[in-house]
Coordinates of C-alpha atoms and ligand atoms in Angstrom, one line a residue:
X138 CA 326.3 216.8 59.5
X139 CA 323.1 215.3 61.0
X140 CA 322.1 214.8 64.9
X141 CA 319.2 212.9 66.4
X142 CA 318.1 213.2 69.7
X143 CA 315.7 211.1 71.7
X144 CA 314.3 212.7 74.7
X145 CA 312.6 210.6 77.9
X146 CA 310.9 212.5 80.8
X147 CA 309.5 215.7 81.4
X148 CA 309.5 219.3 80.1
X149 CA 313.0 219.2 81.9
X150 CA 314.2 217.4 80.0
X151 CA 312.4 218.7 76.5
X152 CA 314.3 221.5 77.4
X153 CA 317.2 220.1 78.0
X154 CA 317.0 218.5 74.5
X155 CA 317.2 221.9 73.3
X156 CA 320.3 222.7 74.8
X157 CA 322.2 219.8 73.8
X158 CA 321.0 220.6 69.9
X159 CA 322.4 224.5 70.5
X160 CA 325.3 222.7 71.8
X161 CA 325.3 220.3 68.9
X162 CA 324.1 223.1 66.3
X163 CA 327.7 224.8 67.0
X164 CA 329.5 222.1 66.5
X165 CA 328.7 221.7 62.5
X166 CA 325.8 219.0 63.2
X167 CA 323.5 221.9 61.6
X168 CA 320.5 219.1 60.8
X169 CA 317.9 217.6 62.3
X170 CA 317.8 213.8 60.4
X171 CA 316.1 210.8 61.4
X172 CA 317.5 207.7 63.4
X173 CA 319.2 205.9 60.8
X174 CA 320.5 209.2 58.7
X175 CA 322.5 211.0 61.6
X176 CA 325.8 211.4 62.1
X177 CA 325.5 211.6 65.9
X178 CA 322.5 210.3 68.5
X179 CA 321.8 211.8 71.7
X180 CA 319.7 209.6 73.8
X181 CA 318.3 212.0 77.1
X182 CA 317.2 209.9 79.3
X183 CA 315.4 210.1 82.6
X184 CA 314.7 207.9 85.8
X185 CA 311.7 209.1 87.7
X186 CA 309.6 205.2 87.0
X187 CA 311.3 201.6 86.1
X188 CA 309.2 202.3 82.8
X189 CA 311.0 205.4 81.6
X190 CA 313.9 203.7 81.9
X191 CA 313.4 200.1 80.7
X192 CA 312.2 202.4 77.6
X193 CA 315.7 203.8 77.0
X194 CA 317.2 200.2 77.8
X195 CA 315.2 199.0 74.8
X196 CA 315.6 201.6 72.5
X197 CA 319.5 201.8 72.9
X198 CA 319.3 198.0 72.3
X199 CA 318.3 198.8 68.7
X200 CA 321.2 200.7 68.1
X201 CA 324.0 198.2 68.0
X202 CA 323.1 196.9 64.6
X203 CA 323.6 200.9 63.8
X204 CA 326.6 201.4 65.1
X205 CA 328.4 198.5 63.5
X206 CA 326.8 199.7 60.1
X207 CA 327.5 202.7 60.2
X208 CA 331.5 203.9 60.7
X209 CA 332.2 207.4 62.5
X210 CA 328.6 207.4 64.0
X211 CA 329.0 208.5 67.6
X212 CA 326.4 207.3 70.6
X213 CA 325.6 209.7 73.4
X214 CA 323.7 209.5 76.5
X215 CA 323.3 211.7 78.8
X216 CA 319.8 212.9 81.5
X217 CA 318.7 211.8 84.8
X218 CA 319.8 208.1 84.6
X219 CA 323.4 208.7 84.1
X220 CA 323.4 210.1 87.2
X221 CA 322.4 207.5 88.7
X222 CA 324.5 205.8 91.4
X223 CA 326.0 202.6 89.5
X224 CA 324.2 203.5 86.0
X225 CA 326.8 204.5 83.7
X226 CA 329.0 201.9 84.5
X227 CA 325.9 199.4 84.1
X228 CA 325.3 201.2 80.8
X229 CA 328.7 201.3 79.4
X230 CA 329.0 197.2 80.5
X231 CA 325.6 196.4 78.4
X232 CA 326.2 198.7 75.5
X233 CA 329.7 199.2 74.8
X234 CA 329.3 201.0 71.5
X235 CA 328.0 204.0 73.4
X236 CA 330.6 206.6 72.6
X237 CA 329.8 209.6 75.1
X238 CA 328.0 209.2 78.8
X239 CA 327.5 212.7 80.6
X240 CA 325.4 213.3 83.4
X241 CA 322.7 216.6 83.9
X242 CA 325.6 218.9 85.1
X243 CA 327.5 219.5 82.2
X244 CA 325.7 219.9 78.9
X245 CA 328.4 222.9 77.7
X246 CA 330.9 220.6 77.8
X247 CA 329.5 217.9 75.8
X248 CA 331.6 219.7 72.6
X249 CA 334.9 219.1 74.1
X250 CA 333.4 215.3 75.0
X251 CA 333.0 215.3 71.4
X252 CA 336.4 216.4 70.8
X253 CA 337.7 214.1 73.3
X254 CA 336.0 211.0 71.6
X255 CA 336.8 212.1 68.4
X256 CA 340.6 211.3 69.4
X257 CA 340.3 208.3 71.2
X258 CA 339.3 204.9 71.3
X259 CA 337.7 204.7 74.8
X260 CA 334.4 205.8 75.8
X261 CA 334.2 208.9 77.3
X262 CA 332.4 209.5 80.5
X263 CA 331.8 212.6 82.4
X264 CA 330.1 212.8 85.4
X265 CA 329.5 215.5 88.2
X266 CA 328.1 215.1 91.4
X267 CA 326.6 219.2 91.7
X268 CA 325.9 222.1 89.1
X269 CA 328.8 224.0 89.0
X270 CA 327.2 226.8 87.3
X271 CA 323.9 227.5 86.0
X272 CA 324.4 227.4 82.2
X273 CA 323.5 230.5 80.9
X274 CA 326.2 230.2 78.2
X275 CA 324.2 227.8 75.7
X276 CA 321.3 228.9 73.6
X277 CA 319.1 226.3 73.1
X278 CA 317.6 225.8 70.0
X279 CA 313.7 225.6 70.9
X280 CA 311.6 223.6 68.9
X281 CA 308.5 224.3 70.8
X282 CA 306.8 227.0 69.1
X283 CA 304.9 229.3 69.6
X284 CA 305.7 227.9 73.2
X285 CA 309.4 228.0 75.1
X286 CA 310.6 226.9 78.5
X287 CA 312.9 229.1 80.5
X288 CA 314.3 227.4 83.6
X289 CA 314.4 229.4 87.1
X290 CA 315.8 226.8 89.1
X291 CA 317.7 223.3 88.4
X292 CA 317.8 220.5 90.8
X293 CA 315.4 219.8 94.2
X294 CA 316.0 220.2 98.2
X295 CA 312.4 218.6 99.1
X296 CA 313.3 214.6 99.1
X297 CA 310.1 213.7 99.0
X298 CA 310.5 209.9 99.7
X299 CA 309.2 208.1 96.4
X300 CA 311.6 210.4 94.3
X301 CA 315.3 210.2 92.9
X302 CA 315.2 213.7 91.5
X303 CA 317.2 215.6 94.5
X304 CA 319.5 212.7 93.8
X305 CA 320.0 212.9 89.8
X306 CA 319.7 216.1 89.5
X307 CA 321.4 217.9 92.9
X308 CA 320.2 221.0 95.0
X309 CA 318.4 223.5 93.9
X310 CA 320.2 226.3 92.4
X311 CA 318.1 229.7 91.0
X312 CA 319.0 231.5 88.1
X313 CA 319.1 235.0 88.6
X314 CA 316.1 237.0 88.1
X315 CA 318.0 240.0 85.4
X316 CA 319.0 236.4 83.6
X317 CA 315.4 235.3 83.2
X318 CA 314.1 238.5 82.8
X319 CA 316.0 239.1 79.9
X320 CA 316.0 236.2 78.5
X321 CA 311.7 236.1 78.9
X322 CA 312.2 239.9 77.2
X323 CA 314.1 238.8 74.1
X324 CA 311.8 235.3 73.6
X325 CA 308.8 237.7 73.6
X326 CA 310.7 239.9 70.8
X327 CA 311.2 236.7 68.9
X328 CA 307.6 235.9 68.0
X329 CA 307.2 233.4 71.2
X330 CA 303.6 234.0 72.3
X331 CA 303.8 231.4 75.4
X332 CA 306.8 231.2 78.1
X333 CA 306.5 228.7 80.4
X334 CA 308.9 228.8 83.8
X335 CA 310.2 225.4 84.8
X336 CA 311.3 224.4 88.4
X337 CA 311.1 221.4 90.2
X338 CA 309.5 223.6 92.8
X339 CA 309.4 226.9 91.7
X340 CA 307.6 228.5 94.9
X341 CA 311.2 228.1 96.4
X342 CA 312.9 230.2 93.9
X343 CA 315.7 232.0 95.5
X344 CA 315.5 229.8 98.3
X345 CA 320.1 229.8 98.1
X346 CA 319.5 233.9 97.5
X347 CA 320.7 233.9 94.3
X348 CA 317.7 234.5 92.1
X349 CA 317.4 238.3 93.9
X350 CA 314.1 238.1 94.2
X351 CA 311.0 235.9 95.3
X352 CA 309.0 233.7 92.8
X353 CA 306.3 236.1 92.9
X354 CA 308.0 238.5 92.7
X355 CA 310.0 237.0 89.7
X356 CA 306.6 236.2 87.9
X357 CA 305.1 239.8 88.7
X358 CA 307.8 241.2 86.8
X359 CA 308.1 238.6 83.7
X360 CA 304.2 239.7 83.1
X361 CA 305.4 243.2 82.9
X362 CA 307.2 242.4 79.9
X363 CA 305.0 244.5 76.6
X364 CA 303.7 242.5 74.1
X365 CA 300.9 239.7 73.9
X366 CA 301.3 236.0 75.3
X367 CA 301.1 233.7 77.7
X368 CA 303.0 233.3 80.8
X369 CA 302.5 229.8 83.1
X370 CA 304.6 228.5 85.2
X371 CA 305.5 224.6 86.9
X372 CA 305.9 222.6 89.4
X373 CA 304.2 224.3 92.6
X374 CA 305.1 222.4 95.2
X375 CA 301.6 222.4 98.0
X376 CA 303.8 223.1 101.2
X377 CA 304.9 227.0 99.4
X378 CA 302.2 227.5 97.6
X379 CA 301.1 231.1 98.9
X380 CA 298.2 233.8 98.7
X381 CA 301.0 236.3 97.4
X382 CA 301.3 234.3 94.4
X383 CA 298.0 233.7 94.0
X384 CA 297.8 237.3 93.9
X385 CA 299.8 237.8 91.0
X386 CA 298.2 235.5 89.0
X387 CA 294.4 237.3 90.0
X388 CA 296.1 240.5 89.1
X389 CA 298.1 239.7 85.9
X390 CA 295.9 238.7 82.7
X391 CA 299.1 237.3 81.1
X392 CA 299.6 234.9 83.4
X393 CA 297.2 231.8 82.8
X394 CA 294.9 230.7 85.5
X395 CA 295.7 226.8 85.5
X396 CA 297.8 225.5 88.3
X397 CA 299.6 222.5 88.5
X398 CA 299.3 221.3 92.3
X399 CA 300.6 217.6 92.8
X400 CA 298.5 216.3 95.4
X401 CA 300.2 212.7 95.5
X402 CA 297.8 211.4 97.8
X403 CA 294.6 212.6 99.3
X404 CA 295.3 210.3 102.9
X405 CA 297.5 212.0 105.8
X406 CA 299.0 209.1 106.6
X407 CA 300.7 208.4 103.5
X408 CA 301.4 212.2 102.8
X409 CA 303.4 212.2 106.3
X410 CA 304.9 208.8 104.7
X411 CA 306.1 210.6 101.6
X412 CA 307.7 213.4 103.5
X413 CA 305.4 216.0 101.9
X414 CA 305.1 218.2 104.7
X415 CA 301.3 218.8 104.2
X416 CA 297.8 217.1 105.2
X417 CA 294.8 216.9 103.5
X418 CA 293.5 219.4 105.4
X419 CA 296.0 222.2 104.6
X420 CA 296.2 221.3 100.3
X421 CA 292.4 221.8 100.4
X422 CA 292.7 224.9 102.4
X423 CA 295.2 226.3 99.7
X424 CA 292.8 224.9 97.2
X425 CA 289.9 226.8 98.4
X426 CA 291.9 230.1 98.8
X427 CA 292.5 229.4 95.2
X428 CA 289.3 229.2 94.1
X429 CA 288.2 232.3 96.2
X430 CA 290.7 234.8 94.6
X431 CA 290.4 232.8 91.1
X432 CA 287.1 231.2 90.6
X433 CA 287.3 230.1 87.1
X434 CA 291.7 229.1 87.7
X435 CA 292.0 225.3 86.3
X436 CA 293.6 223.3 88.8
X437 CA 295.2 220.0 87.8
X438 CA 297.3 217.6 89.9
X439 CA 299.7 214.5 90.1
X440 CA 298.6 211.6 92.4
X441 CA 300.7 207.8 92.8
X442 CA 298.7 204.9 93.6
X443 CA 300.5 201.9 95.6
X444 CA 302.9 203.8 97.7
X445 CA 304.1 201.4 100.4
X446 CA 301.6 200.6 103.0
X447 CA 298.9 202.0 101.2
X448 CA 295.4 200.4 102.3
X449 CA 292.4 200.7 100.7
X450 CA 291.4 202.7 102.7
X451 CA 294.3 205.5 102.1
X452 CA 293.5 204.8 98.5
X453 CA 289.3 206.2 98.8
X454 CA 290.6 209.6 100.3
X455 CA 292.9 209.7 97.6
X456 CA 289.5 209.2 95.1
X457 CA 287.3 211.5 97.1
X458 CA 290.3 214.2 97.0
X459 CA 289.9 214.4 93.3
X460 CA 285.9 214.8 93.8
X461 CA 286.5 217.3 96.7
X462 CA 289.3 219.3 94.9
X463 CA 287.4 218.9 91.5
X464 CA 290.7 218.3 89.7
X465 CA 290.1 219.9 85.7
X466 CA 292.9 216.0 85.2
X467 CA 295.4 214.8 86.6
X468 CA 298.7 212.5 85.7
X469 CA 298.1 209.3 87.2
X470 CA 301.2 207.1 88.3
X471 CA 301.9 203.6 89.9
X472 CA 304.5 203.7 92.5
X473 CA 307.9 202.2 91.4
X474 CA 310.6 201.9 93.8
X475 CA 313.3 203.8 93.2
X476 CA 317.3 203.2 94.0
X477 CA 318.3 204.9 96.7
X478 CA 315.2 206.8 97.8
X479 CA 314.0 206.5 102.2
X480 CA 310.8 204.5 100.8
X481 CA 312.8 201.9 98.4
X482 CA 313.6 200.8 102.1
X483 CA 309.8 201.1 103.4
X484 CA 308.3 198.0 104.2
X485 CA 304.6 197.1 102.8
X486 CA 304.9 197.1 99.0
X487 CA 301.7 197.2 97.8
X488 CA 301.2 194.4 94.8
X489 CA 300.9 194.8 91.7
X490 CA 297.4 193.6 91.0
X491 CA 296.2 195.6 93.7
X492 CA 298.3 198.8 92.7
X493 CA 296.7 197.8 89.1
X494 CA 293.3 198.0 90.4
X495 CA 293.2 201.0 92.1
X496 CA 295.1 203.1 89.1
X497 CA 292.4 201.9 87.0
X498 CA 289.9 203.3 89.2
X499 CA 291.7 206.1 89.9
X500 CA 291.3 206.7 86.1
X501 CA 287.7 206.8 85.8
X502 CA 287.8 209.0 88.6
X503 CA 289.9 211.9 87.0
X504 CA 287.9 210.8 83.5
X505 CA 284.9 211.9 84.8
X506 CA 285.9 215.2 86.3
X507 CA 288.0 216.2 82.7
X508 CA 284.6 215.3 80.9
X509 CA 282.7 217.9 83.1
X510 CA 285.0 220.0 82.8
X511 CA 285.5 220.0 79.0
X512 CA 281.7 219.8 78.8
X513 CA 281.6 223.4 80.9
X514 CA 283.1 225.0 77.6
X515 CA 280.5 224.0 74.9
X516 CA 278.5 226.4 74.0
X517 CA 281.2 228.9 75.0
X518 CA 284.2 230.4 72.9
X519 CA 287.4 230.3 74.7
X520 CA 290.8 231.6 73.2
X521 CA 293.4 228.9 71.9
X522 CA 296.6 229.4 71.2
X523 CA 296.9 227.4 67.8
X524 CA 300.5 225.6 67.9
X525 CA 299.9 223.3 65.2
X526 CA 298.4 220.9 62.6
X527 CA 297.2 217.8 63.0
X528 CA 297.5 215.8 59.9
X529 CA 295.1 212.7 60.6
X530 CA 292.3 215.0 61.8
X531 CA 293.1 217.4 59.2
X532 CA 292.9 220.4 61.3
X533 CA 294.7 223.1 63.6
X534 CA 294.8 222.5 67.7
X535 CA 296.3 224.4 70.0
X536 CA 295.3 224.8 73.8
X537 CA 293.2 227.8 75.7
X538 CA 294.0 229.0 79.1
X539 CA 293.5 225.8 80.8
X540 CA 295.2 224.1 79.4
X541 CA 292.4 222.0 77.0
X542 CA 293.6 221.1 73.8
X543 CA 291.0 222.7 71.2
X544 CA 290.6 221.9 67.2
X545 CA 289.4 223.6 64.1
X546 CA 289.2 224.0 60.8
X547 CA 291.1 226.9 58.9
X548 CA 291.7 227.6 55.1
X549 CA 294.7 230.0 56.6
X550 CA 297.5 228.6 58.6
X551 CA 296.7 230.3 62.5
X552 CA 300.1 228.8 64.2
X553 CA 301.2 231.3 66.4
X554 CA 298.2 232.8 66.7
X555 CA 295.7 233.7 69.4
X556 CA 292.0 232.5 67.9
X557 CA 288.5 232.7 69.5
X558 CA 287.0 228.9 69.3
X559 CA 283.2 228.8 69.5
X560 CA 283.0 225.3 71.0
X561 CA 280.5 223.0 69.8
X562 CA 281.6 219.8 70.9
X563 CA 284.0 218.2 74.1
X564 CA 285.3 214.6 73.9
X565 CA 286.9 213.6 77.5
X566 CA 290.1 216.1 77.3
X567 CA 289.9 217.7 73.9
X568 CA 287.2 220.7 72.1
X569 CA 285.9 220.9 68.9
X570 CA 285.0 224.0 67.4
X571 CA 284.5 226.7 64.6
X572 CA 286.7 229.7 64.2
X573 CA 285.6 232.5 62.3
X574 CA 287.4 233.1 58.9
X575 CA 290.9 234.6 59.6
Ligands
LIG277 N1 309.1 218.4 90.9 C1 307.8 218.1 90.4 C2 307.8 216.9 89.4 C3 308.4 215.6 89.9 S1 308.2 214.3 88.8 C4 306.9 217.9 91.5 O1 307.3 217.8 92.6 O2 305.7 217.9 91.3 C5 306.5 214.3 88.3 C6 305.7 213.3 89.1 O3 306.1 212.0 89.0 C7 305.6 213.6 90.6 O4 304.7 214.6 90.9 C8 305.1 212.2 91.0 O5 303.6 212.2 91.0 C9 305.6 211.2 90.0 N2 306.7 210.4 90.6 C10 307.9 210.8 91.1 N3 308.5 209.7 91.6 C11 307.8 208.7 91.4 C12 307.9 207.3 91.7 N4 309.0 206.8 92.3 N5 306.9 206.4 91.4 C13 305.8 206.9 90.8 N6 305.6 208.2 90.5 C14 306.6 209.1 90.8
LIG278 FE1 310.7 214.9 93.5 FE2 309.4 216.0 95.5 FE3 311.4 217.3 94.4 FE4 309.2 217.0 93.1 S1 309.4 218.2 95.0 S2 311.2 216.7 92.2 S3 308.4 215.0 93.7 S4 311.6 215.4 95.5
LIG279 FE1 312.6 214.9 84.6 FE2 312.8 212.3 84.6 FE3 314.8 213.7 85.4 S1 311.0 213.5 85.2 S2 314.0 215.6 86.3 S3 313.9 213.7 83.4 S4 314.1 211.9 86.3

């Protein structure tokens, strides 16, 4: 039998994607199809901008005509905006040929969902409000490699106050260290050549007590592990981030040195606003301690334009913070209000011209820092880890330490494979290069 799944949102949620398919995989649907071929589709959603999910909205749309075509087909959606307060009924209303909605806390038991729908008439809906355990029962099936995710910890305690996370997805649990360690071990044995740990804030790992150990800690001992390949790790949250860590990532070759630091905003005002429990003042002194123990570590960043109240004013230190911090890029976002959250309630919405505007500049901002700092590698060879093929270009990519995406010609196929790229040429965020014959 034949599955599709459509996935929304972050490397969560990618993950997550690869869950429900082990969960899937068991249950007979042993092939990957497209759309129109599969015997069951699994939309993941998520909820973290209106846009992500007027995207789902859209694409489930499409499906009716499906549905009705095509008898014993099942429709399940499950992610972040299931869980959100009044969604699954709203969803079930406007699509009533979905077959299965489940919410973040419960992918195992999608199967006996199945099972369920399979002998009845009525949708099925299953919904929790908390993790009841941490899911270490379900091997994904990973379609990222040479890369995999591992989660560390699920859900958020930080409520920043733009954000519906701590509300989709619950507290934040930790999985415990042996679990991860093991399971970092055996991905290693596999062939995997880069782990990545995942964690809404992974500098509070074991913040519940029952990881066993600190994040550092955690990390130190996941880049014991023998073999060669990669180890990074996201999201850092600014208020945790430490000089311990740091530390480990100075001392530790296997552990990339790119850090993913979401800024948000570069104004105090609006930092207070968002409830992110650090100034300006204090990310840049984290950033400089940074760059003292790692001078050549790749720091990249998130940043939202148009938060409530936001003048123009607020909006120039946010600009001048991605000169000052010399961001290697950034992921820039409009703010969009979300149900439920403190600033859905703040007064001061910024409009949407304005918010428009200043994204736009903020672009050519973060642009220009990814040029220079693309441009600092010609001339240079840098290591890539090739992960794949790209058909229009007609060559192999892969990324290098960084995190910049790097392509070459090769008569041999190099996926999976660590390659020195002499680097002849940047374009904004990508290299171009030669690699000696393999
Ligand atoms: N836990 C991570 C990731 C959160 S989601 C972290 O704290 O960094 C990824 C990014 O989406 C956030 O960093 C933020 O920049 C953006 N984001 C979250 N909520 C948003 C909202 N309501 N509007 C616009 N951007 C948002
Ligand atoms: Fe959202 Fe803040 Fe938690 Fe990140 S740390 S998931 S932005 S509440
Ligand atoms: Fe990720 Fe979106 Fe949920 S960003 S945590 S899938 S709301």
């Amino acid at each position: 039998m034949n599955y599709h799944i459509v996935t929304y949102g972050c490397q969560m949620n990618v993950h997550e994607s690869e869950k429900i398919a082990g969960v899937l995989r068991e249950k007979g649907y042993d092939t990957q199809s497209p759309l129109e071929e599969a015997d069951i589709i699994v939309f993941n959603t998520c909820c973290i901008r209106e846009n992500a999910e007027n995207h789902a909205f859209g694409n489930l749309g499409a499906l009716k005509k499906l549905k009705r075509e095509k008898k014993g087909l099942l429709i399940a959606v499950g992610g972040c905006m299931v869980q959100e307060a009044g969604k699954a009924q709203l969803l079930k209303e406007k699509f009533p040929f979905i077959d299965i909605l489940f919410g973040t806390h419960n992918l195992s038991e999608l199967s006996a969902l199945i099972d369920k729908k399979r002998a009845q008439k009525k949708a099925v809906i299953s919904l929790k409000e908390a993790r009841e355990a941490v899911e270490d029962d379900i091997k994904p099936f990973r379609t990222g490699y040479p890369g995999a995710w591992v989660n560390i910890t699920y859900g958020c305690n930080n409520f920043c106050s733009y954000c519906i996370v701590p509300y989709v997805r619950g507290r934040e649990v930790s999985r415990r260290a042996d679990t991860i360690i093991k399971e970092v071990s055996s991905l290693v044995q596999e062939g995997f050549k880069e782990i990545t740990l995942l964690g809404q804030n992974v500098n509070s790992y074991n913040s519940d007590g029952q990881g066993g150990m600190s994040f550092p800690e955690l990390l130190d001992a996941c880049a014991e592990i023998e073999g060669k390949f990669r180890l990074r790790f996201m999201t850092s949250h600014p208020k945790d981030f430490s000089k311990e860590l740091v530390r480990v990532v100075k001392k530790r070759d296997k552990i990339c040195n790119a850090i993913h630091l979401p800024a948000q905003s570069g104004s105090d005002r609006i930092l207070a606003l968002m409830n992110r429990k650090y100034t300006r003042e204090t990310y840049l002194d984290r950033v400089r301690m940074l760059r003292e123990e790692i001078p050549n570590c790749a720091l990249t960043t998130d940043l939202i334009v148009g938060f409530p109240t936001e003048t123009e004013a607020d909006f120039e230190e946010t600009l001048s913070l991605v000169k000052e911090a010399e961001f290697a890029s950034a992921f820039t976002f409009i703010y969009s209000p979300r149900q439920g959250t403190k600033a859905e309630k703040m007064a001061g919405r910024v409009d949407e011209a304005t918010a428009k505007d200043r994204i736009m500049r903020l672009i050519e901002q973060v642009n220009e820092n990814t040029r220079k700092c693309s441009e600092s590698f010609v001339g240079k060879t840098t290591e890539i880890l090739c992960e794949d093929f790209d058909e229009k270009k007609k060559c192999y990519l892969g990324r290098n330490e960084a995190g910049r995406m790097g392509y070459f010609e090769s008569a041999k196929n190099p996926i999976g494979e660590f390659v020195p790229l002499h680097v002849t040429r940047a374009n904004g965020v990508s290299l171009f290069g030669t690699v000696e014959e393999l």
